[in-house]
Tab-separated table of C-alpha atoms in Angstrom:
chain	number	residue	atom	x	y	z
H	1	MET	CA	77.400	42.935	-34.264
H	2	GLU	CA	76.277	44.019	-31.008
H	3	ASN	CA	76.655	47.578	-29.843
H	4	CYS	CA	78.201	47.543	-26.418
H	5	ASP	CA	77.694	50.931	-24.469
H	6	GLN	CA	81.070	51.554	-22.426
H	7	ARG	CA	79.705	54.748	-20.721
H	8	THR	CA	79.745	54.680	-16.974
H	9	GLU	CA	75.789	54.814	-15.715
H	10	VAL	CA	75.018	57.539	-13.223
H	11	VAL	CA	72.156	58.365	-10.868
H	12	LEU	CA	71.814	61.999	-10.057
H	13	LEU	CA	70.674	63.048	-6.508
H	14	ALA	CA	69.329	66.493	-5.734
H	15	CYS	CA	68.789	67.296	-1.885
H	16	GLY	CA	67.128	70.635	-0.994
H	17	SER	CA	64.024	72.068	0.528
H	18	PHE	CA	61.912	72.299	-2.695
H	19	ASN	CA	59.631	74.787	-1.032
H	20	PRO	CA	57.990	74.718	-3.359
H	21	ILE	CA	59.537	72.834	-6.324
H	22	THR	CA	59.888	75.132	-9.293
H	23	ASN	CA	60.618	74.451	-12.948
H	24	MET	CA	64.142	75.395	-12.492
H	25	HIS	CA	64.601	72.601	-9.984
H	26	LEU	CA	63.358	70.276	-12.766
H	27	ARG	CA	65.649	72.008	-15.423
H	28	LEU	CA	68.762	71.251	-13.233
H	29	PHE	CA	68.149	67.474	-13.819
H	30	GLU	CA	67.966	68.116	-17.674
H	31	LEU	CA	71.180	70.184	-17.593
H	32	GLY	CA	72.886	67.760	-15.414
H	33	ARG	CA	72.121	64.838	-17.618
H	34	ASP	CA	72.735	66.704	-21.043
H	35	GLY	CA	76.153	68.002	-19.470
H	36	LEU	CA	77.297	64.532	-18.293
H	37	ASN	CA	76.040	62.767	-21.479
H	38	ASP	CA	77.789	65.292	-23.709
H	39	THR	CA	81.209	64.361	-22.385
H	40	GLY	CA	80.855	60.827	-23.900
H	41	LYS	CA	81.963	59.214	-20.636
H	42	TYR	CA	78.632	58.819	-18.704
H	43	LYS	CA	75.159	57.882	-19.218
H	44	VAL	CA	72.556	59.275	-16.807
H	45	VAL	CA	69.913	56.666	-15.984
H	46	LYS	CA	67.963	58.087	-13.108
H	47	GLY	CA	67.326	61.289	-11.236
H	48	ILE	CA	66.209	61.499	-7.667
H	49	LEU	CA	64.606	64.416	-5.901
H	50	SER	CA	65.076	64.193	-2.022
H	51	PRO	CA	63.119	66.925	0.078
H	52	VAL	CA	64.758	67.873	3.403
H	53	GLY	CA	62.917	67.121	6.599
H	54	ASP	CA	61.233	69.491	8.742
H	55	ALA	CA	63.952	69.046	11.413
H	56	TYR	CA	66.121	71.239	9.075
H	57	LYS	CA	64.473	74.274	10.663
H	58	LYS	CA	64.878	76.474	7.747
H	59	LYS	CA	62.699	79.838	8.009
H	60	GLY	CA	59.363	79.521	5.984
H	61	LEU	CA	60.022	75.818	5.522
H	62	ILE	CA	56.389	73.987	5.228
H	63	SER	CA	55.518	70.634	6.175
H	64	ALA	CA	57.602	67.816	4.230
H	65	SER	CA	54.323	66.078	3.437
H	66	HIS	CA	53.398	69.016	1.284
H	67	ARG	CA	56.810	69.451	-0.387
H	68	VAL	CA	57.127	65.769	-1.156
H	69	THR	CA	53.377	65.692	-2.755
H	70	MET	CA	54.298	68.673	-4.879
H	71	ALA	CA	57.643	67.204	-5.913
H	72	GLN	CA	55.643	63.880	-6.851
H	73	LEU	CA	53.273	65.882	-8.879
H	74	ALA	CA	55.953	67.933	-10.754
H	75	THR	CA	57.616	64.679	-11.788
H	76	GLU	CA	54.640	62.806	-12.753
H	77	SER	CA	55.243	63.354	-16.480
H	78	SER	CA	58.973	62.572	-16.256
H	79	ASP	CA	60.343	58.977	-17.302
H	80	TRP	CA	63.510	59.238	-15.523
H	81	VAL	CA	63.171	61.779	-12.284
H	82	GLY	CA	61.431	60.780	-9.358
H	83	VAL	CA	60.918	61.443	-5.651
H	84	ASP	CA	62.302	59.506	-2.625
H	85	ASP	CA	60.852	60.301	0.813
H	86	TRP	CA	63.392	58.738	3.128
H	87	GLU	CA	65.237	62.001	3.899
H	88	SER	CA	62.035	64.038	4.674
H	89	SER	CA	60.539	61.296	6.824
H	90	GLN	CA	63.365	61.176	9.191
H	91	LYS	CA	62.688	62.766	12.642
H	92	GLU	CA	66.230	64.316	12.868
H	93	TRP	CA	67.926	66.400	10.085
H	94	GLN	CA	70.194	64.199	7.982
H	95	GLU	CA	73.374	65.619	6.643
H	96	THR	CA	73.741	65.293	2.830
H	97	VAL	CA	76.528	62.764	3.139
H	98	LYS	CA	73.986	60.422	5.226
H	99	VAL	CA	71.470	60.686	2.357
H	100	LEU	CA	74.056	59.748	-0.228
H	101	ARG	CA	75.159	56.796	1.751
H	102	TYR	CA	71.528	55.741	2.171
H	103	HIS	CA	71.052	55.980	-1.764
H	104	LYS	CA	74.255	54.337	-2.425
H	105	GLN	CA	73.501	51.392	-0.355
H	106	LYS	CA	70.025	51.425	-1.979
H	107	LEU	CA	71.548	51.062	-5.462
H	108	ASN	CA	73.915	48.519	-4.570
H	109	HIS	CA	71.242	46.343	-2.893
H	110	SER	CA	68.875	46.748	-5.718
H	111	TYR	CA	71.354	45.622	-8.375
H	112	SER	CA	72.677	42.719	-6.287
H	113	THR	CA	69.132	41.300	-6.159
H	114	ASN	CA	68.418	42.289	-9.719
H	115	ASN	CA	65.602	44.319	-8.544
H	116	PHE	CA	66.508	47.925	-9.923
H	117	ASP	CA	63.478	48.405	-12.075
H	118	GLU	CA	61.275	47.929	-8.869
H	119	VAL	CA	63.468	50.145	-6.825
H	120	ALA	CA	63.913	52.945	-9.446
H	121	SER	CA	60.494	53.544	-9.408
H	122	LEU	CA	61.046	55.704	-6.446
H	123	SER	CA	57.733	57.204	-5.039
H	124	LYS	CA	55.812	58.245	-7.864
H	125	PRO	CA	52.096	58.456	-6.898
H	126	GLY	CA	50.202	55.181	-7.738
H	127	ARG	CA	53.102	52.970	-7.836
H	128	LYS	CA	54.045	50.378	-5.294
H	129	ARG	CA	57.515	49.393	-4.090
H	130	LYS	CA	58.857	47.141	-1.620
H	131	ARG	CA	60.825	48.319	1.386
H	132	GLU	CA	62.121	46.760	4.441
H	133	ALA	CA	60.397	46.663	7.837
H	134	GLY	CA	60.007	50.250	9.128
H	135	GLY	CA	59.733	51.643	5.705
H	136	ARG	CA	63.313	52.395	5.071
H	137	LEU	CA	66.749	50.723	4.644
H	138	PRO	CA	69.392	50.929	7.418
H	139	VAL	CA	72.232	53.305	6.589
H	140	ARG	CA	75.630	51.767	6.822
H	141	ARG	CA	78.772	53.333	5.844
H	142	ASN	CA	80.959	50.577	4.793
H	143	GLN	CA	79.276	49.508	1.501
H	144	PRO	CA	80.649	47.900	-1.800
H	145	SER	CA	81.945	50.567	-3.907
H	146	SER	CA	79.640	51.998	-6.906
H	147	GLU	CA	82.554	51.121	-9.140
H	148	THR	CA	81.123	47.518	-8.910
H	149	LYS	CA	80.186	46.262	-12.207
H	150	GLY	CA	76.630	47.037	-13.254
H	151	VAL	CA	75.972	49.489	-10.446
H	152	PRO	CA	75.577	53.073	-11.501
H	153	GLN	CA	77.634	55.939	-9.865
H	154	LEU	CA	75.779	58.057	-7.585
H	155	LYS	CA	76.485	61.939	-7.949
H	156	LEU	CA	75.193	64.960	-6.137
H	157	LEU	CA	73.314	67.347	-8.416
H	158	CYS	CA	73.363	71.005	-7.195
H	159	GLY	CA	73.949	74.720	-8.225
H	160	THR	CA	76.792	76.935	-7.440
H	161	ASP	CA	75.092	78.028	-4.198
H	162	ILE	CA	76.179	74.822	-2.622
H	163	LEU	CA	79.635	75.035	-3.658
H	164	GLU	CA	79.581	78.601	-2.235
H	165	SER	CA	77.998	77.270	1.103
H	166	PHE	CA	81.030	74.895	1.734
H	167	ALA	CA	82.715	78.101	3.052
H	168	VAL	CA	80.092	79.054	5.626
H	169	PRO	CA	81.512	78.031	9.084
H	170	ASN	CA	79.788	75.243	10.918
H	171	LEU	CA	77.363	74.644	7.988
H	172	TRP	CA	79.276	71.669	6.635
H	173	LYS	CA	82.007	69.375	8.129
H	174	PRO	CA	84.957	69.154	6.139
H	175	GLU	CA	85.165	65.420	6.376
H	176	ASP	CA	81.729	65.325	5.017
H	177	ILE	CA	82.611	67.341	1.938
H	178	LEU	CA	85.860	65.224	1.409
H	179	GLU	CA	83.563	62.016	1.411
H	180	ILE	CA	80.979	63.563	-1.027
H	181	LEU	CA	83.906	64.602	-3.191
H	182	THR	CA	85.795	61.446	-3.039
H	183	ASP	CA	82.997	58.765	-2.814
H	184	TYR	CA	80.496	60.128	-4.851
H	185	GLY	CA	81.384	63.463	-6.811
H	186	MET	CA	79.231	66.518	-7.873
H	187	VAL	CA	77.361	67.740	-10.985
H	188	CYS	CA	77.188	71.778	-10.407
H	189	ILE	CA	74.987	73.871	-12.866
H	190	THR	CA	76.544	77.344	-13.035
H	191	ARG	CA	75.342	80.511	-14.784
H	192	PRO	CA	77.344	82.792	-17.020
H	193	GLY	CA	79.361	85.248	-14.696
H	194	THR	CA	79.664	82.923	-11.767
H	195	GLN	CA	82.788	82.124	-10.224
H	196	ALA	CA	82.485	78.410	-9.525
H	197	ARG	CA	86.032	77.509	-10.990
H	198	LYS	CA	87.449	80.488	-8.799
H	199	PHE	CA	85.934	79.149	-5.838
H	200	ILE	CA	87.251	75.622	-6.390
H	201	TYR	CA	90.541	77.175	-6.915
H	202	GLU	CA	90.502	79.012	-3.525
H	203	SER	CA	89.387	75.899	-1.614
H	204	ASP	CA	92.052	73.209	-0.616
H	205	ILE	CA	89.431	70.629	-0.164
H	206	LEU	CA	87.717	71.490	-3.355
H	207	TRP	CA	91.104	71.735	-5.521
H	208	SER	CA	92.029	68.339	-4.056
H	209	ARG	CA	89.283	66.567	-5.652
H	210	LYS	CA	88.500	68.932	-8.614
H	211	GLU	CA	88.430	65.939	-11.126
H	212	ASN	CA	85.293	64.914	-9.324
H	213	ILE	CA	83.601	68.175	-9.748
H	214	HIS	CA	81.615	68.285	-12.947
H	215	LEU	CA	80.711	71.833	-13.914
H	216	VAL	CA	77.785	72.272	-16.394
H	217	GLU	CA	77.229	75.842	-17.559
H	218	GLU	CA	73.578	76.821	-17.950
H	219	LEU	CA	73.434	78.763	-21.126
H	220	ILE	CA	69.584	79.520	-21.321
H	221	THR	CA	69.190	81.134	-17.925
H	222	ASP	CA	66.073	81.667	-15.873
H	223	ASP	CA	66.111	83.655	-12.575
H	224	ILE	CA	63.321	81.368	-10.846
H	225	SER	CA	63.876	80.888	-7.088
H	226	ALA	CA	61.561	79.332	-4.512
H	227	THR	CA	62.092	82.344	-2.436
H	228	LYS	CA	60.509	84.515	-5.033
H	229	ILE	CA	57.950	82.177	-5.736
H	230	ARG	CA	56.832	82.329	-2.047
H	231	ARG	CA	56.892	86.200	-2.048
H	232	ALA	CA	54.724	86.232	-5.173
H	233	LEU	CA	52.251	83.838	-3.668
H	234	ARG	CA	51.993	85.774	-0.386
H	235	ARG	CA	51.146	88.762	-2.610
H	236	GLN	CA	48.608	87.036	-4.407
H	237	GLN	CA	50.477	87.522	-7.836
H	238	SER	CA	50.626	84.841	-10.573
H	239	VAL	CA	53.167	82.342	-10.675
H	240	ARG	CA	51.884	80.453	-13.360
H	241	TYR	CA	54.476	78.885	-15.719
H	242	LEU	CA	57.056	79.327	-12.951
H	243	VAL	CA	56.014	75.992	-11.384
H	244	PRO	CA	54.130	73.210	-12.831
H	245	ASP	CA	50.180	73.559	-13.224
H	246	SER	CA	49.630	70.639	-10.977
H	247	VAL	CA	51.873	72.087	-8.226
H	248	LEU	CA	50.291	75.379	-8.547
H	249	ALA	CA	46.932	73.795	-8.232
H	250	TYR	CA	47.865	71.973	-5.073
H	251	ILE	CA	49.211	75.208	-3.747
H	252	GLU	CA	45.914	76.962	-4.290
H	253	LYS	CA	43.844	74.178	-3.063
H	254	HIS	CA	45.661	73.892	0.317
H	255	LYS	CA	46.311	77.544	0.626
H	256	LEU	CA	50.003	77.270	1.045
H	257	TYR	CA	52.516	80.146	1.296
H	258	THR	CA	50.989	82.743	3.401
H	259	ALA	CA	52.639	85.561	5.718
H	260	GLU	CA	52.128	83.025	8.672
H	261	SER	CA	54.038	80.209	6.956
H	262	GLU	CA	56.910	82.462	5.982
H	263	ASP	CA	57.388	82.973	9.718
H	264	GLN	CA	57.764	79.322	10.308
H	265	ASN	CA	61.095	78.531	12.245
H	266	SER	CA	61.617	82.363	12.469
H	267	GLY	CA	64.317	82.888	15.161
H	268	VAL	CA	65.364	79.138	15.026
H	269	ILE	CA	68.864	78.447	14.413
H	270	LEU	CA	69.388	76.206	11.132
H	271	ALA	CA	69.979	72.506	12.254
H	272	PRO	CA	73.469	72.140	10.765
H	273	LEU	CA	74.543	75.433	12.455
H	274	GLN	CA	73.095	74.388	15.811
H	275	ARG	CA	74.673	70.893	15.712
H	276	TYR	CA	78.049	71.850	14.418
H	277	THR	CA	78.290	74.917	16.539
H	278	THR	CA	77.654	72.896	19.534
H	279	GLU	CA	79.988	70.237	18.665
H	280	SER	CA	82.911	72.824	17.823
H	281	SER	CA	82.289	74.391	21.372
H	282	ARG	CA	82.971	71.137	23.206
H	283	PRO	CA	86.452	70.815	24.755
C-alpha cells in the first residue's frame, strides 16, 4: 500500500548580511528543519540563503559579490541549502517582504510549469538555471496562495534578534511585519534564556499572529557571530572551524576584512532607517 506523506512541504528563506557566512548561519537551517519536521506537520524540502545588497549600507558590509561567493562555497556540500543572488543584485535595498514575495512567486511559477528541480538548484557554482530576460523574475504582490496544492509554503528563517528588531523605530513598517506573519510565517531559532515568548506577548502585531511564529530552541549553543569573526580577522587571529574552510581560504586569498573594510559605510544611515524616517516626516 502506497505511503502518502500528508505533511506540508516548506521552503526556508534566510535573509541577512552573511558578512561573512559562518557555521552558525548554516546551523540555523539544520535547526529550523529539525524543529519543523519534529512537529509531524511539516517537511522542509529546501533552504535558501539570500544575502542583502550593497545598498543596505550597513557598517563594515563588503561587496555583495564576495558575500554571495562565500555563501555559495559554504553550501557546496549541502544537498538542500543553496544561494539566491536576486536580492543582492538589486541596485536599491529591498525590504524583506519584497524578497519573500519574489521567492513565493518563483515557487508558484516553478510548480505551475513542473520545473521545480531546475529552479530549486538555485545558484550553486557550476550549475545552470534558466531565468527570464534581465536575469530575474518580476515581483508581483497578488500571487496565488502558497496553499495551492503541490506548492511548498515559504517561511522566513531567523534568529531572535529579528523578532527584537521589529520594535526598533523606523526599521520595519508595521504592514510589512503583518504581511510576513500572515502570508508566510517565521521560524525563529532561540537560545536558552532569551525572551522570545515574552517579546511576542508584549507586541500586539506578533501576538495577533503568534500561531505563525514557530520557535525552535537551540540546545547546543555556539556564540559565533560575523561581527566577532571580522574582529578576529582584523587582528590576524585564527577563525578556523568557525567558518567553512573554503570560505576561510577565499577570505585569505582576497584579503577581506581589514580595518579599512570595517569603516565601509561608516557614518551612513542604514537604508531602512533612512527610507522610513523620510517617509514618516512627510505631511
